[in-house]
Amino acid sequence: MTHPTITFHGAAGGVTGSCFLVRHAGGVLLVDCGMFQGSKSVQELNYRDFPFDPTDVSVLLLTHAHIDHSGLIPKLYRHGFAGQVVTTRGTADLLTFMLPDSGFIQESEVRRLNRRNRQRGGREVEPIYTQADAERVLSRIRPVDRDVWINVEPGVRARFWDAGHILGSASIELEIQGDDGPQRILFSGDIGPGDKPFHGNPEGPARPDWLVVESTYGGRDRPLVTAAERRAQLGAELKEALALGGPVLIPAFAVERTQELLYDLDLLFDEGVLPTVNVFLDSPLAIHVTRVFDRHLPEINTAGTPAPFSRRNLHLTEDVEASKRLNRITGEAIIIAASGMCEAGRIRHHLKNNLWRQSATVLLVGYQAPATLGRLLQEGVAAVRIHGEEVQVRARIRTLDTYSGHADRGHLLRWTLDRLPVSGGIFVVHGEEQERATLKGGLAEAGIDPAKIHIPALDSQWQLTGLGARTVEATTAPRAVTAARDWHNDYAATMLALSEKVRAEKDDAAREALLARVKAALG
Ligand SMILES: [Zn+2]
């Protein structure tokens, strides 16, 4: 008798790169195919071959549009996948803009990298996929409704549940026919925290046989805040920042976070909490996505604020020239630009232009993965390198984590316990190791047999048997990754420390002596 297996090809040992491969008697399917984000070593995984044969996979089920869940879909097609992407209507609408944008980013990053490689005599690299690759994917997306069973391939049905995380987000319930009757596996996707302007609270079925649950904030309890309290906190932060007379930079995720901020800003301006300063939404992707939200607004925002995305002081800077003009802004203004962890996009230009200003504020409103520029700023580094240039950090760096789109520890426990009983076992994924361990501890404390709670390693394969989950001996070596800082971060830090030391010496002779000592040490 063959048992189905799950192989954890991403979001295992880290948060990003969600990709779960399910083998069953009738075939092979994937849940999510996300991009790895974080340190350069982690990102390097995106360039390598898939650890499975994409031509074996007959269908891809997608939980939501975030790039760490969807970002390698065009690569999957490039490497021979020929099936459909089954997902909700909201996610399908978002992908229309997000995948081509991701392709555009891949192309421009690689162009920049190759320019540098040529200067240094290094090897040139190819983009993971192009904008054109991403556009070709769009016709292969099959949008489906939530809450109803969908036949996805012979012997397999799927049902999408509202995950309350972003527009279109879903948990996916799979039902696989086997010799002993059907087995049901529930993939949580990313779970939202509840009390959000554009969603209901996360839902899900009870009694799945198997549960794969995220743990992004599995180790953290955040104070419970209502939508109104969250807005008041934003108002207070911005008031304080604007009082310094400088610009406020908000690195924001283009999807959901940006629209939530605009929604709350609209109310804060109307209520007179904030002076009506100019708000620039400086991200073509965020602008497109905001238009998708505007279209879905009647169905997602039942509480209702009329037209939150069209105000006279809200400026959508779509083209590059308009974006460049924002460099001249030194006074009070709010600039919202992607990307959320400051790893790409226009925010890096704004940071380069403003980080050295004491009057400027950077307001971080989302999760910052280890080793990203956003995380370094959050950790209080004195200087950073952006586009190969060194920039001193004198701006105020503030974090407001109440806008998180993720459930905290308490919410994740509640959501998981609401699914009980889970007869087969629970896999904790999509979290840094500490978060996974803490969530597992919480579930065990709540009475779940710890032997049934698994923390799968990257690329590990698990057989789902009637007696519980068993790891399967790997036929290929699992990929090793360092999720934390890697040598690229150390290199940047060392270069910054050296340049600081050199500048701090009392005169040129002392500088030359210092450099001679460094050269001698290098041998
Ligand atoms: Zn997500």
Short mmCIF file of C-alpha atoms and ligand atoms in Angstrom, two decimals:
data_model
loop_
_atom_site.label_atom_id
_atom_site.label_comp_id
_atom_site.label_asym_id
_atom_site.label_seq_id
_atom_site.Cartn_x
_atom_site.Cartn_y
_atom_site.Cartn_z
CA MET A 1 0.00 0.00 0.00
CA THR A 2 1.35 3.41 -0.87
CA HIS A 3 0.98 6.25 1.60
CA PRO A 4 1.01 9.86 0.50
CA THR A 5 4.15 11.83 1.31
CA ILE A 6 4.89 15.51 1.88
CA THR A 7 8.32 16.93 1.12
CA PHE A 8 9.13 20.32 2.62
CA HIS A 9 11.02 22.14 -0.11
CA GLY A 10 10.78 25.56 1.53
CA ALA A 11 9.62 27.44 4.63
CA ALA A 12 11.29 24.72 6.69
CA GLY A 13 14.12 26.12 8.77
CA GLY A 14 13.16 29.64 7.73
CA VAL A 15 10.12 31.73 6.88
CA THR A 16 10.43 32.12 3.13
CA GLY A 17 10.35 29.88 0.06
CA SER A 18 7.10 28.08 0.89
CA CYS A 19 6.90 24.95 -1.26
CA PHE A 20 5.37 21.64 -0.26
CA LEU A 21 5.34 18.67 -2.60
CA VAL A 22 2.64 16.07 -2.10
CA ARG A 23 3.06 12.63 -3.73
CA HIS A 24 0.05 10.33 -3.76
CA ALA A 25 -1.06 7.20 -5.59
CA GLY A 26 -2.51 9.29 -8.44
CA GLY A 27 0.27 11.83 -8.98
CA VAL A 28 2.28 14.75 -7.65
CA LEU A 29 1.05 18.21 -6.70
CA LEU A 30 2.56 21.31 -5.15
CA VAL A 31 1.20 23.67 -2.53
CA ASP A 32 2.90 27.06 -3.06
CA CYS A 33 6.11 27.73 -4.96
CA GLY A 34 7.64 30.71 -3.22
CA MET A 35 10.83 32.65 -3.48
CA PHE A 36 13.52 32.51 -0.79
CA GLN A 37 14.18 35.91 0.76
CA GLY A 38 16.79 37.01 3.31
CA SER A 39 20.58 36.74 3.33
CA LYS A 40 22.39 36.38 0.00
CA SER A 41 23.04 32.68 0.77
CA VAL A 42 19.31 32.12 1.23
CA GLN A 43 18.47 34.03 -1.97
CA GLU A 44 21.02 31.94 -3.83
CA LEU A 45 18.63 28.98 -3.51
CA ASN A 46 16.35 30.71 -6.03
CA TYR A 47 18.99 30.33 -8.72
CA ARG A 48 19.57 26.61 -8.19
CA ASP A 49 17.60 23.80 -9.83
CA PHE A 50 14.43 22.69 -8.10
CA PRO A 51 15.13 19.69 -5.84
CA PHE A 52 12.35 17.83 -7.70
CA ASP A 53 11.41 17.37 -11.33
CA PRO A 54 8.87 20.08 -12.29
CA THR A 55 7.61 17.91 -15.16
CA ASP A 56 6.33 15.36 -12.56
CA VAL A 57 4.03 17.94 -11.00
CA SER A 58 0.53 18.04 -12.45
CA VAL A 59 -1.04 20.95 -10.54
CA LEU A 60 -0.08 23.80 -8.20
CA LEU A 61 -2.37 24.99 -5.42
CA LEU A 62 -1.56 28.48 -4.18
CA THR A 63 -2.42 29.83 -0.69
CA HIS A 64 -1.82 33.52 -1.47
CA ALA A 65 -0.06 36.01 -3.68
CA HIS A 66 2.90 36.99 -1.47
CA ILE A 67 6.15 36.41 -3.35
CA ASP A 68 7.56 34.07 -0.69
CA HIS A 69 4.63 31.79 -1.61
CA SER A 70 4.20 32.50 -5.33
CA GLY A 71 7.49 33.98 -6.56
CA LEU A 72 9.01 30.89 -8.19
CA ILE A 73 5.90 29.92 -10.20
CA PRO A 74 7.30 31.39 -13.46
CA LYS A 75 10.53 29.45 -12.85
CA LEU A 76 8.46 26.29 -12.40
CA TYR A 77 6.98 26.75 -15.89
CA ARG A 78 10.39 27.63 -17.31
CA HIS A 79 11.59 24.25 -16.04
CA GLY A 80 8.82 22.21 -17.59
CA PHE A 81 5.73 22.39 -15.37
CA ALA A 82 2.68 22.38 -17.63
CA GLY A 83 -0.27 22.29 -15.21
CA GLN A 84 -2.61 24.91 -13.83
CA VAL A 85 -2.29 27.21 -10.83
CA VAL A 86 -5.45 26.83 -8.77
CA THR A 87 -6.16 29.71 -6.41
CA THR A 88 -8.81 32.19 -5.23
CA ARG A 89 -10.10 35.04 -7.40
CA GLY A 90 -8.47 37.68 -5.19
CA THR A 91 -5.08 35.98 -5.46
CA ALA A 92 -5.49 35.57 -9.22
CA ASP A 93 -6.14 39.33 -9.57
CA LEU A 94 -3.10 40.19 -7.48
CA LEU A 95 -0.82 37.82 -9.41
CA THR A 96 -1.66 39.69 -12.62
CA PHE A 97 0.59 42.48 -11.32
CA MET A 98 2.81 40.76 -8.79
CA LEU A 99 4.39 38.09 -10.97
CA PRO A 100 5.34 40.39 -13.87
CA ASP A 101 6.70 42.88 -11.32
CA SER A 102 8.78 40.12 -9.77
CA GLY A 103 10.09 39.19 -13.24
CA PHE A 104 10.97 42.85 -13.82
CA ILE A 105 12.86 42.93 -10.50
CA GLN A 106 14.75 39.73 -11.38
CA GLU A 107 15.82 41.24 -14.69
CA SER A 108 16.94 44.56 -13.23
CA GLU A 109 18.77 42.97 -10.28
CA VAL A 110 20.65 40.68 -12.64
CA ARG A 111 21.48 43.61 -14.95
CA ARG A 112 22.99 45.47 -12.00
CA LEU A 113 24.81 42.35 -10.77
CA ASN A 114 26.24 41.61 -14.20
CA ARG A 115 27.47 45.18 -14.57
CA ARG A 116 29.40 44.68 -11.33
CA ASN A 117 30.54 41.19 -12.32
CA ARG A 118 31.89 42.54 -15.60
CA GLN A 119 33.80 45.29 -13.77
CA ARG A 120 35.32 42.73 -11.43
CA GLY A 121 35.87 40.11 -14.11
CA GLY A 122 33.27 37.82 -12.55
CA ARG A 123 30.91 35.37 -14.20
CA GLU A 124 27.66 36.72 -15.67
CA VAL A 125 24.38 35.28 -14.43
CA GLU A 126 20.91 34.79 -15.96
CA PRO A 127 17.72 36.09 -14.34
CA ILE A 128 15.69 33.40 -12.56
CA TYR A 129 12.90 34.40 -14.91
CA THR A 130 11.87 37.42 -16.91
CA GLN A 131 8.81 39.65 -16.99
CA ALA A 132 7.77 37.88 -20.19
CA ASP A 133 8.04 34.46 -18.47
CA ALA A 134 5.82 35.77 -15.68
CA GLU A 135 3.24 37.17 -18.11
CA ARG A 136 2.94 33.79 -19.82
CA VAL A 137 1.94 32.21 -16.48
CA LEU A 138 -1.14 34.38 -16.12
CA SER A 139 -3.23 32.46 -18.67
CA ARG A 140 -2.60 29.24 -16.70
CA ILE A 141 -4.27 30.47 -13.50
CA ARG A 142 -7.60 28.88 -12.60
CA PRO A 143 -9.51 31.13 -10.17
CA VAL A 144 -11.89 29.29 -7.84
CA ASP A 145 -14.33 30.17 -5.06
CA ARG A 146 -13.64 29.64 -1.39
CA ASP A 147 -15.63 27.22 0.80
CA VAL A 148 -16.50 24.70 -1.92
CA TRP A 149 -14.78 21.46 -2.93
CA ILE A 150 -12.87 21.68 -6.21
CA ASN A 151 -11.62 18.66 -8.15
CA VAL A 152 -7.97 19.33 -8.86
CA GLU A 153 -6.80 16.00 -10.28
CA PRO A 154 -8.05 12.39 -10.23
CA GLY A 155 -8.44 11.31 -6.61
CA VAL A 156 -7.77 14.76 -5.14
CA ARG A 157 -10.18 17.53 -4.12
CA ALA A 158 -9.30 20.85 -2.53
CA ARG A 159 -11.22 23.41 -0.53
CA PHE A 160 -10.01 26.97 0.10
CA TRP A 161 -10.74 28.67 3.46
CA ASP A 162 -10.37 32.35 4.35
CA ALA A 163 -6.99 32.76 6.10
CA GLY A 164 -7.58 36.46 6.90
CA HIS A 165 -3.99 37.34 5.93
CA ILE A 166 -4.17 39.36 2.71
CA LEU A 167 -6.71 39.87 -0.05
CA GLY A 168 -7.50 36.41 -1.49
CA SER A 169 -5.45 34.51 1.11
CA ALA A 170 -6.53 30.98 1.92
CA SER A 171 -5.78 27.90 3.92
CA ILE A 172 -6.00 24.87 1.63
CA GLU A 173 -7.66 21.62 2.63
CA LEU A 174 -6.72 18.63 0.47
CA GLU A 175 -8.64 15.39 0.36
CA ILE A 176 -6.68 12.51 -1.14
CA GLN A 177 -8.36 9.19 -1.93
CA GLY A 178 -6.40 6.15 -0.76
CA ASP A 179 -6.87 2.43 -0.18
CA ASP A 180 -8.07 3.12 3.41
CA GLY A 181 -10.45 5.88 2.37
CA PRO A 182 -9.73 9.60 2.07
CA GLN A 183 -7.02 11.47 4.00
CA ARG A 184 -7.38 15.17 4.60
CA ILE A 185 -4.38 17.51 4.87
CA LEU A 186 -4.83 21.15 5.85
CA PHE A 187 -2.16 23.69 4.85
CA SER A 188 -2.62 26.84 6.92
CA GLY A 189 -0.88 29.20 4.48
CA ASP A 190 -0.25 32.44 6.36
CA ILE A 191 -2.81 33.14 9.06
CA GLY A 192 -4.00 36.69 9.75
CA PRO A 193 -4.43 38.24 13.19
CA GLY A 194 -8.10 39.19 12.96
CA ASP A 195 -9.72 42.66 13.32
CA LYS A 196 -8.47 43.94 9.99
CA PRO A 197 -10.27 46.41 7.74
CA PHE A 198 -10.36 44.12 4.71
CA HIS A 199 -11.06 40.70 6.24
CA GLY A 200 -13.06 38.49 8.42
CA ASN A 201 -11.21 36.38 10.97
CA PRO A 202 -9.34 33.26 9.79
CA GLU A 203 -11.44 30.14 9.36
CA GLY A 204 -10.81 26.46 8.73
CA PRO A 205 -12.27 22.98 8.95
CA ALA A 206 -12.11 20.72 12.00
CA ARG A 207 -10.68 17.18 12.06
CA PRO A 208 -8.14 17.15 9.24
CA ASP A 209 -5.88 14.08 9.46
CA TRP A 210 -2.81 16.22 8.99
CA LEU A 211 -2.05 19.86 9.62
CA VAL A 212 0.78 21.97 8.22
CA VAL A 213 0.80 25.19 10.23
CA GLU A 214 2.83 28.38 9.89
CA SER A 215 4.73 29.82 12.86
CA THR A 216 6.06 33.21 11.73
CA TYR A 217 5.17 34.68 15.13
CA GLY A 218 4.88 31.32 16.90
CA GLY A 219 7.05 32.55 19.75
CA ARG A 220 5.66 36.03 20.23
CA ASP A 221 2.56 37.36 21.85
CA ARG A 222 1.67 40.84 20.78
CA PRO A 223 -0.59 43.04 22.87
CA LEU A 224 -4.12 42.75 21.59
CA VAL A 225 -4.96 45.91 19.67
CA THR A 226 -8.19 46.87 18.00
CA ALA A 227 -8.28 48.50 14.58
CA ALA A 228 -8.96 51.86 16.27
CA GLU A 229 -5.99 51.52 18.65
CA ARG A 230 -3.72 50.55 15.78
CA ARG A 231 -4.77 53.66 13.90
CA ALA A 232 -4.19 55.83 16.98
CA GLN A 233 -0.66 54.42 17.32
CA LEU A 234 0.07 55.20 13.68
CA GLY A 235 -1.27 58.73 14.21
CA ALA A 236 0.96 59.27 17.26
CA GLU A 237 4.09 57.95 15.50
CA LEU A 238 3.53 60.11 12.44
CA LYS A 239 2.72 63.23 14.45
CA GLU A 240 5.97 62.89 16.35
CA ALA A 241 7.94 62.22 13.16
CA LEU A 242 6.42 65.10 11.19
CA ALA A 243 7.10 67.48 14.10
CA LEU A 244 10.83 67.06 13.35
CA GLY A 245 10.19 68.69 9.99
CA GLY A 246 11.65 65.88 7.90
CA PRO A 247 10.18 63.21 5.67
CA VAL A 248 8.81 59.94 6.96
CA LEU A 249 9.80 56.90 4.91
CA ILE A 250 7.61 53.85 5.22
CA PRO A 251 9.03 50.74 3.56
CA ALA A 252 5.82 48.89 2.88
CA PHE A 253 4.76 45.64 1.36
CA ALA A 254 2.85 46.47 -1.79
CA VAL A 255 -0.02 44.19 -0.92
CA GLU A 256 -2.36 44.83 1.98
CA ARG A 257 0.04 46.70 4.29
CA THR A 258 0.11 49.66 1.92
CA GLN A 259 -3.67 49.69 1.53
CA GLU A 260 -4.19 49.38 5.30
CA LEU A 261 -1.90 52.36 5.84
CA LEU A 262 -3.75 54.40 3.20
CA TYR A 263 -7.08 53.41 4.73
CA ASP A 264 -5.95 54.54 8.20
CA LEU A 265 -4.24 57.68 6.89
CA ASP A 266 -7.49 58.64 5.18
CA LEU A 267 -9.30 58.46 8.51
CA LEU A 268 -6.48 60.22 10.44
CA PHE A 269 -6.56 63.14 7.98
CA ASP A 270 -10.36 63.32 8.07
CA GLU A 271 -10.41 63.24 11.86
CA GLY A 272 -7.82 66.05 11.96
CA VAL A 273 -5.34 63.92 13.92
CA LEU A 274 -2.68 64.61 11.31
CA PRO A 275 -1.94 67.79 9.36
CA THR A 276 -2.80 67.21 5.70
CA VAL A 277 0.74 66.61 4.49
CA ASN A 278 1.44 65.07 1.11
CA VAL A 279 1.51 61.30 0.93
CA PHE A 280 3.43 59.76 -1.95
CA LEU A 281 2.77 56.19 -2.90
CA ASP A 282 5.99 55.57 -4.77
CA SER A 283 5.65 52.06 -6.12
CA PRO A 284 4.07 51.10 -9.44
CA LEU A 285 3.22 47.68 -8.00
CA ALA A 286 1.59 49.10 -4.88
CA ILE A 287 -0.41 51.48 -7.10
CA HIS A 288 -1.69 48.61 -9.26
CA VAL A 289 -2.48 46.52 -6.22
CA THR A 290 -4.32 49.44 -4.63
CA ARG A 291 -6.51 49.53 -7.74
CA VAL A 292 -7.22 45.79 -7.29
CA PHE A 293 -8.25 46.52 -3.69
CA ASP A 294 -10.43 49.38 -4.89
CA ARG A 295 -12.25 46.94 -7.19
CA HIS A 296 -12.68 44.34 -4.43
CA LEU A 297 -13.58 46.96 -1.82
CA PRO A 298 -17.34 46.39 -1.79
CA GLU A 299 -16.89 42.71 -0.92
CA ILE A 300 -13.92 43.00 1.47
CA ASN A 301 -14.61 46.16 3.41
CA THR A 302 -18.03 45.74 4.93
CA ALA A 303 -17.34 48.28 7.71
CA GLY A 304 -16.81 50.85 4.99
CA THR A 305 -14.92 54.09 4.58
CA PRO A 306 -15.84 55.68 1.26
CA ALA A 307 -13.04 55.95 -1.30
CA PRO A 308 -10.03 55.63 1.04
CA PHE A 309 -7.66 55.48 -1.91
CA SER A 310 -8.53 58.75 -3.60
CA ARG A 311 -7.58 61.86 -1.66
CA ARG A 312 -6.23 65.16 -2.92
CA ASN A 313 -3.06 64.85 -0.80
CA LEU A 314 -2.41 61.28 -1.96
CA HIS A 315 -0.08 61.20 -4.94
CA LEU A 316 0.55 58.07 -6.96
CA THR A 317 4.03 58.31 -8.46
CA GLU A 318 4.01 55.75 -11.17
CA ASP A 319 6.79 56.83 -13.50
CA VAL A 320 10.48 56.99 -12.70
CA GLU A 321 10.85 60.74 -13.33
CA ALA A 322 8.13 61.56 -10.80
CA SER A 323 9.82 59.24 -8.35
CA LYS A 324 13.15 60.97 -8.85
CA ARG A 325 11.55 64.34 -8.13
CA LEU A 326 10.75 63.02 -4.66
CA ASN A 327 14.50 63.17 -3.96
CA ARG A 328 14.10 66.92 -3.60
CA ILE A 329 11.69 66.58 -0.70
CA THR A 330 13.43 67.42 2.54
CA GLY A 331 10.44 68.64 4.53
CA GLU A 332 7.27 67.14 5.93
CA ALA A 333 5.90 64.37 3.76
CA ILE A 334 5.09 60.72 3.98
CA ILE A 335 6.70 58.47 1.37
CA ILE A 336 5.45 54.91 1.13
CA ALA A 337 7.64 52.76 -1.09
CA ALA A 338 8.40 49.09 -1.61
CA SER A 339 10.01 46.79 -0.80
CA GLY A 340 8.92 46.13 2.75
CA MET A 341 12.28 44.75 3.94
CA CYS A 342 14.23 47.40 1.96
CA GLU A 343 15.91 44.73 -0.17
CA ALA A 344 14.81 46.10 -3.54
CA GLY A 345 12.67 48.77 -5.12
CA ARG A 346 12.48 52.53 -4.82
CA ILE A 347 12.71 52.60 -1.02
CA ARG A 348 16.45 52.02 -1.34
CA HIS A 349 16.86 55.33 -3.20
CA HIS A 350 14.84 57.15 -0.56
CA LEU A 351 16.88 55.55 2.22
CA LYS A 352 20.12 56.54 0.48
CA ASN A 353 18.85 60.12 0.23
CA ASN A 354 17.51 60.44 3.76
CA LEU A 355 19.10 58.03 6.25
CA TRP A 356 21.81 60.57 7.05
CA ARG A 357 19.25 63.26 7.95
CA GLN A 358 18.45 63.66 11.64
CA SER A 359 15.05 65.09 10.78
CA ALA A 360 14.02 62.00 8.80
CA THR A 361 12.18 59.01 10.20
CA VAL A 362 12.02 55.45 8.89
CA LEU A 363 8.91 53.70 10.11
CA LEU A 364 9.09 49.92 9.79
CA VAL A 365 5.63 48.39 9.71
CA GLY A 366 6.28 44.76 8.82
CA TYR A 367 8.34 41.66 9.47
CA GLN A 368 12.04 42.14 8.71
CA ALA A 369 13.81 38.88 7.82
CA PRO A 370 17.28 38.33 9.26
CA ALA A 371 20.11 40.01 7.35
CA THR A 372 17.83 42.21 5.24
CA LEU A 373 18.56 45.95 5.13
CA GLY A 374 15.34 46.54 7.10
CA ARG A 375 16.47 44.19 9.87
CA LEU A 376 19.92 45.84 10.02
CA LEU A 377 18.28 49.24 10.46
CA GLN A 378 15.97 47.80 13.09
CA GLU A 379 19.02 46.43 14.93
CA GLY A 380 20.47 49.94 15.08
CA VAL A 381 23.50 49.77 12.76
CA ALA A 382 25.45 53.05 12.49
CA ALA A 383 25.95 52.87 8.73
CA VAL A 384 24.75 50.80 5.80
CA ARG A 385 25.77 50.17 2.22
CA ILE A 386 23.19 50.85 -0.46
CA HIS A 387 23.96 50.32 -4.15
CA GLY A 388 27.63 50.06 -3.23
CA GLU A 389 27.66 53.41 -1.37
CA GLU A 390 28.15 53.95 2.33
CA VAL A 391 25.39 55.89 4.15
CA GLN A 392 25.49 56.98 7.79
CA VAL A 393 22.29 56.30 9.73
CA ARG A 394 21.21 59.40 11.63
CA ALA A 395 17.48 59.19 10.93
CA ARG A 396 15.15 57.89 13.64
CA ILE A 397 14.32 54.22 13.04
CA ARG A 398 10.96 53.31 14.49
CA THR A 399 9.04 50.03 14.43
CA LEU A 400 5.29 49.70 14.58
CA ASP A 401 4.47 46.01 14.55
CA THR A 402 0.73 46.22 15.11
CA TYR A 403 0.16 46.27 11.35
CA SER A 404 1.50 42.77 11.04
CA GLY A 405 -0.57 40.57 8.75
CA HIS A 406 0.36 37.57 10.87
CA ALA A 407 -1.35 35.94 13.79
CA ASP A 408 0.76 35.99 16.96
CA ARG A 409 1.44 32.98 19.22
CA GLY A 410 -1.92 33.15 20.98
CA HIS A 411 -3.88 33.42 17.72
CA LEU A 412 -1.89 30.60 16.08
CA LEU A 413 -2.52 28.32 19.09
CA ARG A 414 -6.22 29.19 19.03
CA TRP A 415 -6.49 28.57 15.28
CA THR A 416 -4.69 25.22 15.58
CA LEU A 417 -6.69 24.06 18.61
CA ASP A 418 -9.91 24.91 16.73
CA ARG A 419 -8.90 22.32 14.11
CA LEU A 420 -8.59 19.44 16.64
CA PRO A 421 -8.67 16.53 16.69
CA VAL A 422 -5.86 16.02 14.16
CA SER A 423 -5.37 12.26 14.11
CA GLY A 424 -2.19 11.94 12.04
CA GLY A 425 0.13 14.73 13.07
CA ILE A 426 1.03 18.41 12.91
CA PHE A 427 3.95 19.89 10.97
CA VAL A 428 5.20 23.28 12.15
CA VAL A 429 6.69 25.27 9.25
CA HIS A 430 7.28 28.86 8.08
CA GLY A 431 9.11 30.18 11.15
CA GLU A 432 12.61 30.76 12.44
CA GLU A 433 13.74 27.83 14.62
CA GLN A 434 12.99 29.58 17.91
CA GLU A 435 9.44 30.39 16.78
CA ARG A 436 8.79 26.83 15.60
CA ALA A 437 10.06 25.36 18.86
CA THR A 438 7.98 27.76 20.96
CA LEU A 439 4.81 27.05 19.01
CA LYS A 440 5.43 23.32 19.35
CA GLY A 441 5.89 23.83 23.11
CA GLY A 442 2.59 25.72 23.31
CA LEU A 443 0.73 23.00 21.41
CA ALA A 444 2.20 20.29 23.65
CA GLU A 445 1.20 22.31 26.73
CA ALA A 446 -2.33 22.49 25.35
CA GLY A 447 -2.44 18.68 25.47
CA ILE A 448 -1.34 17.56 21.98
CA ASP A 449 1.00 14.55 22.05
CA PRO A 450 4.49 16.04 21.35
CA ALA A 451 5.38 12.88 19.38
CA LYS A 452 2.76 13.99 16.85
CA ILE A 453 4.16 17.52 16.43
CA HIS A 454 6.95 17.61 13.86
CA ILE A 455 9.50 20.24 12.91
CA PRO A 456 10.46 19.18 9.37
CA ALA A 457 13.89 20.09 8.01
CA LEU A 458 14.36 21.63 4.57
CA ASP A 459 13.89 19.00 1.81
CA SER A 460 12.86 16.30 4.30
CA GLN A 461 10.21 13.87 3.09
CA TRP A 462 7.51 12.47 5.37
CA GLN A 463 5.27 9.49 4.80
CA LEU A 464 1.74 9.95 6.10
CA THR A 465 0.81 6.52 7.49
CA GLY A 466 -2.07 5.35 9.63
CA LEU A 467 0.40 5.07 12.51
CA GLY A 468 1.69 8.63 12.21
CA ALA A 469 4.29 10.46 10.12
CA ARG A 470 7.62 8.82 9.28
CA THR A 471 10.63 10.50 7.69
CA VAL A 472 11.77 8.91 4.45
CA GLU A 473 15.45 8.47 3.70
CA ALA A 474 16.44 11.24 1.27
CA THR A 475 17.69 10.14 -2.14
CA THR A 476 19.41 13.49 -2.74
CA ALA A 477 21.31 15.58 -0.20
CA PRO A 478 19.13 18.26 1.40
CA ARG A 479 20.18 21.81 0.64
CA ALA A 480 22.02 23.57 3.46
CA VAL A 481 21.27 27.22 4.20
CA THR A 482 22.31 29.83 6.70
CA ALA A 483 19.23 31.83 7.46
CA ALA A 484 21.11 34.35 9.59
CA ARG A 485 23.84 36.77 8.56
CA ASP A 486 26.32 35.36 6.08
CA TRP A 487 29.72 36.43 4.79
CA HIS A 488 28.14 39.09 2.56
CA ASN A 489 26.84 40.85 5.69
CA ASP A 490 30.21 40.39 7.44
CA TYR A 491 31.99 41.77 4.40
CA ALA A 492 29.81 44.91 4.36
CA ALA A 493 30.27 45.37 8.13
CA THR A 494 34.05 44.92 7.87
CA MET A 495 34.34 47.45 5.04
CA LEU A 496 32.30 49.97 7.02
CA ALA A 497 34.38 49.42 10.17
CA LEU A 498 37.59 49.91 8.18
CA SER A 499 36.44 53.13 6.55
CA GLU A 500 35.33 54.47 9.94
CA LYS A 501 38.72 53.62 11.50
CA VAL A 502 40.60 55.25 8.64
CA ARG A 503 38.58 58.43 8.92
CA ALA A 504 38.98 58.55 12.69
CA GLU A 505 42.81 58.63 12.49
CA LYS A 506 44.34 62.02 13.32
CA ASP A 507 46.17 62.68 10.04
CA ASP A 508 47.08 61.21 6.65
CA ALA A 509 50.32 59.65 7.93
CA ALA A 510 48.38 57.77 10.60
CA ARG A 511 45.84 56.67 7.94
CA GLU A 512 48.61 55.34 5.72
CA ALA A 513 50.19 53.51 8.65
CA LEU A 514 46.84 51.91 9.51
CA LEU A 515 46.28 50.76 5.92
CA ALA A 516 49.83 49.36 5.79
CA ARG A 517 49.06 47.29 8.90
CA VAL A 518 45.83 46.00 7.31
CA LYS A 519 47.65 45.08 4.09
CA ALA A 520 50.33 43.28 6.09
CA ALA A 521 47.66 41.33 7.96
CA LEU A 522 46.12 40.26 4.64
CA GLY A 523 49.50 38.82 3.69
ZN ZN B 1 2.07 35.99 3.38
#
